[in-house]
Amino acid sequence: MIKTDREPIVRLSGVTKDFGKSEVLKHIDLDVYEGEFLTLLGPSGCGKTTTLRIIAGFETPSRGCVYLEQADVTALAPYKRNVNTVFQSYALFPHMNVFDNVAFGLVEKKVPKPEIKERVEKMLDLVQLKNFGKRKPHQMSGGQRQRVAIARALVNNPKVLLLDEPLGALDLKLRKQMQMELKHLQKQLGITFVYVTHDQEEALTMSDRIAVMNNGVIEQIGTAQEIYERPKTKFVASFIGESNIIEASVTGFDGGLIELTAENGVVHGRGSGFVQDEMIYISIRPENTRYSFEPVENFRLRGIVKEHIYVGSIIKTVVALPNGQRLRLNQHPHSELPAIGSAVTVYWDMDKAVIMHTAEDTLYDLIEDALLNRPDLAVKQGRRAEGGKSF
Amino acid sequence: MKILRQKHFEKTSDTNKGHRGEIFSLVGPLFLWMLLFLALPLVYVIIISFLEKGIYGGVQMIFTLENYTALWNPTYGKVIWRSIVLAFWTSLICLLISYPFAFILSKFSKKYQGFCILLIMLPFWINQLIRLNGWSNILRDSGTINTILLKLGIISEPITMMYTDGATLFGMVYALLPFMVLPLNNSISKLDYSLIEAAHDLGASRISTFFRIILPLTLPGIFAGTIQVFIPSLDAFYIADVMGGGNSTLLGNLIKDQFMAARNWPSGAAFSVILILFTLIVLKCYTKVGNLEDLA
Ligand SMILES: Nc1ncnc2c1ncn2[C@@H]1O[C@H](COP(=O)(O)OP(=O)(O)O)[C@@H](O)[C@H]1O
Ligand SMILES: [Mg+2]
């Protein structure tokens, strides 16, 4: 596993990026450790590519610093940084054959010719393009070009490899296969990967750690399991996997349990750090959501079974709450299904549910706007943040 | 001359091969057009170049090789050499001016690029002779520049600028610059910027990136532009006439003089055939390199 007591190989410290008036990255803090596979995951436009380009040096942060191996490289030109990038479009040099493409970086470093030949051939072998050296990029398939792009970067033995949606242009089957190959390659070579994708499944299968981004902010960093099982924000819960998210307020503390009152009923949960009357979200995965015809202790959440959706390995049962919100419950395909129209109580294992503050997203903005001396914005958001004032 | 110019446009634009079907539907009228305005005059010129000159101009229907053997003459050789040297310098200067210009232009937004190209083209909708005479007014001994410099007391004698080889070169560069800018801009604006970033990413400095990535990828534009400047500058006799006066005789002037002054049509035709052959050789070299570009 990743040893966090070590110094990070890449560190972004308070990195902010403005393009004109729009703030694309808002105070990004990120540490990447040697040998790890870290994924930046988020929807299109959230700032993943910009973050990667700042590490590579193609963009300079508006504020904040970039460190590579503890050295401040914020102002260092890209060609002086010991990182390599696999571009989303591959960016292979069309006038050079595969061998020359892969050899490009070594030629720049004035590596002796015989050594270049040896290293390039070894690398082409590694990405299973042994006899393709003489081909031109346009004579190759998408998957093969992808491998050339990876070989061209890896042959330089970079400390860190940056990959921007490298599999985005491939069809599903090839993508799955390349995911495995990339993962093996990374483990085999022990090179640190910073990998960008908007595909949560890809992120979950490949990464040691995932940084979930939204609107220029890293909402949560953790292992796939941590992110999936303990999402910290509503966005993370809904972006990664499916979640039933119920808005409620804290209405009481009852022994170890918190009483949570939603529009449609009262449920209980476990957790700490919540205060009376605070607005919260309860997030519960469909596979952990259950129904019962009988009353359930601590759960007074009733709904009507609306439909069963067969999706192969499971059946999704949809239960509508009185306010119209639809909850999804995953069932075994062979289990007995409740009749459509029947009234049921929805419940779950309290340890599997996650209770989240609602104000967390806005609190950071509020502090930053105050720091930036923009009272106009602080006032505007003040109302939104009021719910969180009490903690 | 006009026909020749037209011809090389045909040639260079041919590199963008469309669909075959489309070409066939266009080929009928195009064929007729080519026959009328290109092939027939060309055949006519070639035939005349092998005939004897008439006593009062015109031709006599007697076959001779004399028009060609007469070209084997050191005076003509010198003129041809001068023309080639001038065409070379014209192309080189145009290239050195246009390349950085086109490069900077390519960084602007598409809209702004179009506007800048319009600004470049604008003067060229005015007759070239009028513009060249304008320059003559500015540059001659009693022209604008000399008058101002004399009045200011910076010089005591006018500087001779007009009617020199330099003036001819200036006129050539001025007249032919857009033919370099347009293909270069076309080629440079097609350059994928991520390739430059990829080169930087792999450790290539700016200079190295220029020579290993940018230059090879914009070579087609450089060749196209050079051809489009080099060939017209071989036969642009009016520029040499206006800017160089009688002092700089070029291949184009020679041909014109054979037709107009000496009224020796066969000789002029022989010169034209040589010029056409030379043009074809240059174009052939260009397509060779162009093909190599595709292969390399
Ligand atoms: N050079 C640029 N100029 C202006 N806006 C930009 C530029 N690059 C990116 N952006 C904007 O920044 C935001 C984040 O972009 P990006 O980092 O590419 O997102 P992602 O890779 O997550 O899809 C987008 O809204 C995009 O429009
Ligand atoms: Mg992107």
PDB file of C-alpha atoms in Angstrom, chain A residues 80-224:
ATOM      1  CA  LYS A  80      12.853  20.581 -18.248  1.00  0.00           C
ATOM      2  CA  ARG A  81      10.479  18.492 -16.121  1.00  0.00           C
ATOM      3  CA  ASN A  82      11.038  14.814 -15.573  1.00  0.00           C
ATOM      4  CA  VAL A  83       7.444  13.880 -16.351  1.00  0.00           C
ATOM      5  CA  ASN A  84       5.946  12.593 -19.573  1.00  0.00           C
ATOM      6  CA  THR A  85       2.439  12.833 -20.908  1.00  0.00           C
ATOM      7  CA  VAL A  86       0.252  10.486 -22.898  1.00  0.00           C
ATOM      8  CA  PHE A  87      -2.053  12.857 -24.736  1.00  0.00           C
ATOM      9  CA  GLN A  88      -5.724  12.214 -25.246  1.00  0.00           C
ATOM     10  CA  SER A  89      -5.260  12.631 -29.010  1.00  0.00           C
ATOM     11  CA  TYR A  90      -1.993  10.603 -28.808  1.00  0.00           C
ATOM     12  CA  ALA A  91      -0.187  13.494 -30.594  1.00  0.00           C
ATOM     13  CA  LEU A  92       2.092  11.118 -32.490  1.00  0.00           C
ATOM     14  CA  PHE A  93       4.416  12.864 -34.929  1.00  0.00           C
ATOM     15  CA  PRO A  94       2.868  12.087 -38.320  1.00  0.00           C
ATOM     16  CA  HIS A  95       6.085  12.567 -40.310  1.00  0.00           C
ATOM     17  CA  MET A  96       8.029  10.020 -38.267  1.00  0.00           C
ATOM     18  CA  ASN A  97       7.704   6.275 -38.163  1.00  0.00           C
ATOM     19  CA  VAL A  98       6.935   4.427 -34.961  1.00  0.00           C
ATOM     20  CA  PHE A  99      10.578   3.851 -34.109  1.00  0.00           C
ATOM     21  CA  ASP A 100      11.462   7.540 -34.496  1.00  0.00           C
ATOM     22  CA  ASN A 101       8.421   8.576 -32.528  1.00  0.00           C
ATOM     23  CA  VAL A 102       9.443   6.399 -29.611  1.00  0.00           C
ATOM     24  CA  ALA A 103      13.091   7.422 -29.949  1.00  0.00           C
ATOM     25  CA  PHE A 104      12.256  11.148 -29.944  1.00  0.00           C
ATOM     26  CA  GLY A 105      12.888  11.815 -26.272  1.00  0.00           C
ATOM     27  CA  LEU A 106      16.085   9.751 -26.186  1.00  0.00           C
ATOM     28  CA  VAL A 107      17.477  11.569 -29.224  1.00  0.00           C
ATOM     29  CA  GLU A 108      16.782  14.853 -27.419  1.00  0.00           C
ATOM     30  CA  LYS A 109      18.724  13.596 -24.428  1.00  0.00           C
ATOM     31  CA  LYS A 110      21.617  12.692 -26.746  1.00  0.00           C
ATOM     32  CA  VAL A 111      21.576   9.044 -25.696  1.00  0.00           C
ATOM     33  CA  PRO A 112      24.075   7.043 -27.819  1.00  0.00           C
ATOM     34  CA  LYS A 113      22.538   5.503 -30.956  1.00  0.00           C
ATOM     35  CA  PRO A 114      23.018   1.820 -30.056  1.00  0.00           C
ATOM     36  CA  GLU A 115      21.422   2.406 -26.665  1.00  0.00           C
ATOM     37  CA  ILE A 116      18.481   4.214 -28.283  1.00  0.00           C
ATOM     38  CA  LYS A 117      17.956   1.264 -30.612  1.00  0.00           C
ATOM     39  CA  GLU A 118      18.063  -1.176 -27.744  1.00  0.00           C
ATOM     40  CA  ARG A 119      15.738   0.788 -25.475  1.00  0.00           C
ATOM     41  CA  VAL A 120      13.207   1.586 -28.196  1.00  0.00           C
ATOM     42  CA  GLU A 121      13.061  -2.023 -29.332  1.00  0.00           C
ATOM     43  CA  LYS A 122      12.652  -3.233 -25.789  1.00  0.00           C
ATOM     44  CA  MET A 123       9.847  -0.763 -25.225  1.00  0.00           C
ATOM     45  CA  LEU A 124       8.085  -1.688 -28.479  1.00  0.00           C
ATOM     46  CA  ASP A 125       8.329  -5.288 -27.393  1.00  0.00           C
ATOM     47  CA  LEU A 126       6.798  -4.409 -24.044  1.00  0.00           C
ATOM     48  CA  VAL A 127       3.760  -2.788 -25.664  1.00  0.00           C
ATOM     49  CA  GLN A 128       3.492  -5.667 -28.157  1.00  0.00           C
ATOM     50  CA  LEU A 129       4.479  -3.683 -31.237  1.00  0.00           C
ATOM     51  CA  LYS A 130       7.663  -5.572 -31.948  1.00  0.00           C
ATOM     52  CA  ASN A 131       7.658  -5.393 -35.749  1.00  0.00           C
ATOM     53  CA  PHE A 132       5.900  -2.089 -36.184  1.00  0.00           C
ATOM     54  CA  GLY A 133       8.940   0.199 -36.011  1.00  0.00           C
ATOM     55  CA  LYS A 134       8.849   1.113 -39.695  1.00  0.00           C
ATOM     56  CA  ARG A 135       5.144   1.901 -39.798  1.00  0.00           C
ATOM     57  CA  LYS A 136       3.783   5.412 -39.909  1.00  0.00           C
ATOM     58  CA  PRO A 137       1.178   6.407 -37.276  1.00  0.00           C
ATOM     59  CA  HIS A 138      -1.551   6.719 -39.925  1.00  0.00           C
ATOM     60  CA  GLN A 139      -0.986   3.078 -40.906  1.00  0.00           C
ATOM     61  CA  MET A 140      -1.982   1.850 -37.465  1.00  0.00           C
ATOM     62  CA  SER A 141      -5.234   1.223 -35.608  1.00  0.00           C
ATOM     63  CA  GLY A 142      -6.375   3.343 -32.666  1.00  0.00           C
ATOM     64  CA  GLY A 143      -5.264   0.768 -30.131  1.00  0.00           C
ATOM     65  CA  GLN A 144      -1.832   0.454 -31.718  1.00  0.00           C
ATOM     66  CA  ARG A 145      -1.359   4.228 -31.812  1.00  0.00           C
ATOM     67  CA  GLN A 146      -2.299   4.291 -28.162  1.00  0.00           C
ATOM     68  CA  ARG A 147       0.484   1.823 -27.424  1.00  0.00           C
ATOM     69  CA  VAL A 148       2.970   3.905 -29.403  1.00  0.00           C
ATOM     70  CA  ALA A 149       2.004   6.976 -27.380  1.00  0.00           C
ATOM     71  CA  ILE A 150       2.551   5.043 -24.155  1.00  0.00           C
ATOM     72  CA  ALA A 151       5.849   3.590 -25.349  1.00  0.00           C
ATOM     73  CA  ARG A 152       7.045   7.015 -26.479  1.00  0.00           C
ATOM     74  CA  ALA A 153       6.475   8.366 -22.981  1.00  0.00           C
ATOM     75  CA  LEU A 154       7.659   5.359 -20.981  1.00  0.00           C
ATOM     76  CA  VAL A 155      10.942   4.878 -22.860  1.00  0.00           C
ATOM     77  CA  ASN A 156      12.239   8.017 -21.130  1.00  0.00           C
ATOM     78  CA  ASN A 157      11.878   6.401 -17.700  1.00  0.00           C
ATOM     79  CA  PRO A 158       9.879   9.332 -16.365  1.00  0.00           C
ATOM     80  CA  LYS A 159       9.401   9.715 -12.626  1.00  0.00           C
ATOM     81  CA  VAL A 160       5.738  10.370 -13.283  1.00  0.00           C
ATOM     82  CA  LEU A 161       3.575   9.481 -16.255  1.00  0.00           C
ATOM     83  CA  LEU A 162       0.576  11.702 -16.899  1.00  0.00           C
ATOM     84  CA  LEU A 163      -2.251  10.149 -18.898  1.00  0.00           C
ATOM     85  CA  ASP A 164      -5.191  12.219 -20.120  1.00  0.00           C
ATOM     86  CA  GLU A 165      -8.129   9.939 -20.892  1.00  0.00           C
ATOM     87  CA  PRO A 166      -5.760   7.699 -22.848  1.00  0.00           C
ATOM     88  CA  LEU A 167      -8.418   5.112 -23.617  1.00  0.00           C
ATOM     89  CA  GLY A 168     -11.232   7.524 -24.410  1.00  0.00           C
ATOM     90  CA  ALA A 169     -11.092   6.979 -28.169  1.00  0.00           C
ATOM     91  CA  LEU A 170     -11.132   3.181 -28.041  1.00  0.00           C
ATOM     92  CA  ASP A 171     -14.154   0.935 -28.240  1.00  0.00           C
ATOM     93  CA  LEU A 172     -15.407  -0.740 -25.094  1.00  0.00           C
ATOM     94  CA  LYS A 173     -13.762  -4.148 -25.539  1.00  0.00           C
ATOM     95  CA  LEU A 174     -10.366  -2.744 -26.435  1.00  0.00           C
ATOM     96  CA  ARG A 175     -10.677  -0.256 -23.590  1.00  0.00           C
ATOM     97  CA  LYS A 176     -11.232  -3.026 -21.045  1.00  0.00           C
ATOM     98  CA  GLN A 177      -8.244  -4.919 -22.377  1.00  0.00           C
ATOM     99  CA  MET A 178      -6.011  -1.845 -22.360  1.00  0.00           C
ATOM    100  CA  GLN A 179      -7.076  -1.016 -18.798  1.00  0.00           C
ATOM    101  CA  MET A 180      -5.641  -4.320 -17.668  1.00  0.00           C
ATOM    102  CA  GLU A 181      -2.499  -3.937 -19.746  1.00  0.00           C
ATOM    103  CA  LEU A 182      -1.856  -0.425 -18.488  1.00  0.00           C
ATOM    104  CA  LYS A 183      -2.348  -1.485 -14.911  1.00  0.00           C
ATOM    105  CA  HIS A 184       0.092  -4.380 -15.327  1.00  0.00           C
ATOM    106  CA  LEU A 185       2.598  -2.146 -17.090  1.00  0.00           C
ATOM    107  CA  GLN A 186       2.434   0.339 -14.242  1.00  0.00           C
ATOM    108  CA  LYS A 187       2.973  -2.328 -11.592  1.00  0.00           C
ATOM    109  CA  GLN A 188       5.744  -3.939 -13.619  1.00  0.00           C
ATOM    110  CA  LEU A 189       7.675  -0.713 -14.161  1.00  0.00           C
ATOM    111  CA  GLY A 190       6.851   0.851 -10.809  1.00  0.00           C
ATOM    112  CA  ILE A 191       6.281   4.257 -12.417  1.00  0.00           C
ATOM    113  CA  THR A 192       3.921   6.726 -10.768  1.00  0.00           C
ATOM    114  CA  PHE A 193       0.794   7.251 -12.884  1.00  0.00           C
ATOM    115  CA  VAL A 194      -1.481  10.259 -12.718  1.00  0.00           C
ATOM    116  CA  TYR A 195      -4.423   9.160 -14.779  1.00  0.00           C
ATOM    117  CA  VAL A 196      -7.368  11.255 -15.918  1.00  0.00           C
ATOM    118  CA  THR A 197     -10.750   9.780 -16.727  1.00  0.00           C
ATOM    119  CA  HIS A 198     -14.428  10.625 -16.510  1.00  0.00           C
ATOM    120  CA  ASP A 199     -15.302   6.925 -16.416  1.00  0.00           C
ATOM    121  CA  GLN A 200     -15.915   5.918 -12.805  1.00  0.00           C
ATOM    122  CA  GLU A 201     -15.704   2.223 -13.575  1.00  0.00           C
ATOM    123  CA  GLU A 202     -12.283   2.712 -15.161  1.00  0.00           C
ATOM    124  CA  ALA A 203     -11.166   4.676 -12.117  1.00  0.00           C
ATOM    125  CA  LEU A 204     -12.432   2.036  -9.685  1.00  0.00           C
ATOM    126  CA  THR A 205     -10.740  -0.867 -11.484  1.00  0.00           C
ATOM    127  CA  MET A 206      -7.357   0.724 -12.127  1.00  0.00           C
ATOM    128  CA  SER A 207      -6.488   3.108  -9.335  1.00  0.00           C
ATOM    129  CA  ASP A 208      -4.647   2.840  -6.059  1.00  0.00           C
ATOM    130  CA  ARG A 209      -6.238   6.127  -5.104  1.00  0.00           C
ATOM    131  CA  ILE A 210      -8.905   8.276  -6.715  1.00  0.00           C
ATOM    132  CA  ALA A 211      -9.269  12.043  -6.487  1.00  0.00           C
ATOM    133  CA  VAL A 212     -12.857  12.922  -7.314  1.00  0.00           C
ATOM    134  CA  MET A 213     -13.101  16.368  -8.878  1.00  0.00           C
ATOM    135  CA  ASN A 214     -16.080  18.605  -9.423  1.00  0.00           C
ATOM    136  CA  ASN A 215     -16.169  22.237 -10.552  1.00  0.00           C
ATOM    137  CA  GLY A 216     -12.454  22.757 -10.050  1.00  0.00           C
ATOM    138  CA  VAL A 217     -12.388  21.286  -6.552  1.00  0.00           C
ATOM    139  CA  ILE A 218     -11.137  17.917  -5.333  1.00  0.00           C
ATOM    140  CA  GLU A 219     -14.125  16.699  -3.365  1.00  0.00           C
ATOM    141  CA  GLN A 220     -12.531  13.557  -1.974  1.00  0.00           C
ATOM    142  CA  ILE A 221      -9.313  11.552  -2.249  1.00  0.00           C
ATOM    143  CA  GLY A 222      -9.103   7.928  -1.225  1.00  0.00           C
ATOM    144  CA  THR A 223      -8.933   4.329  -2.302  1.00  0.00           C
ATOM    145  CA  ALA A 224     -11.663   2.982  -4.546  1.00  0.00           C
TER     146      ALA A 224
END
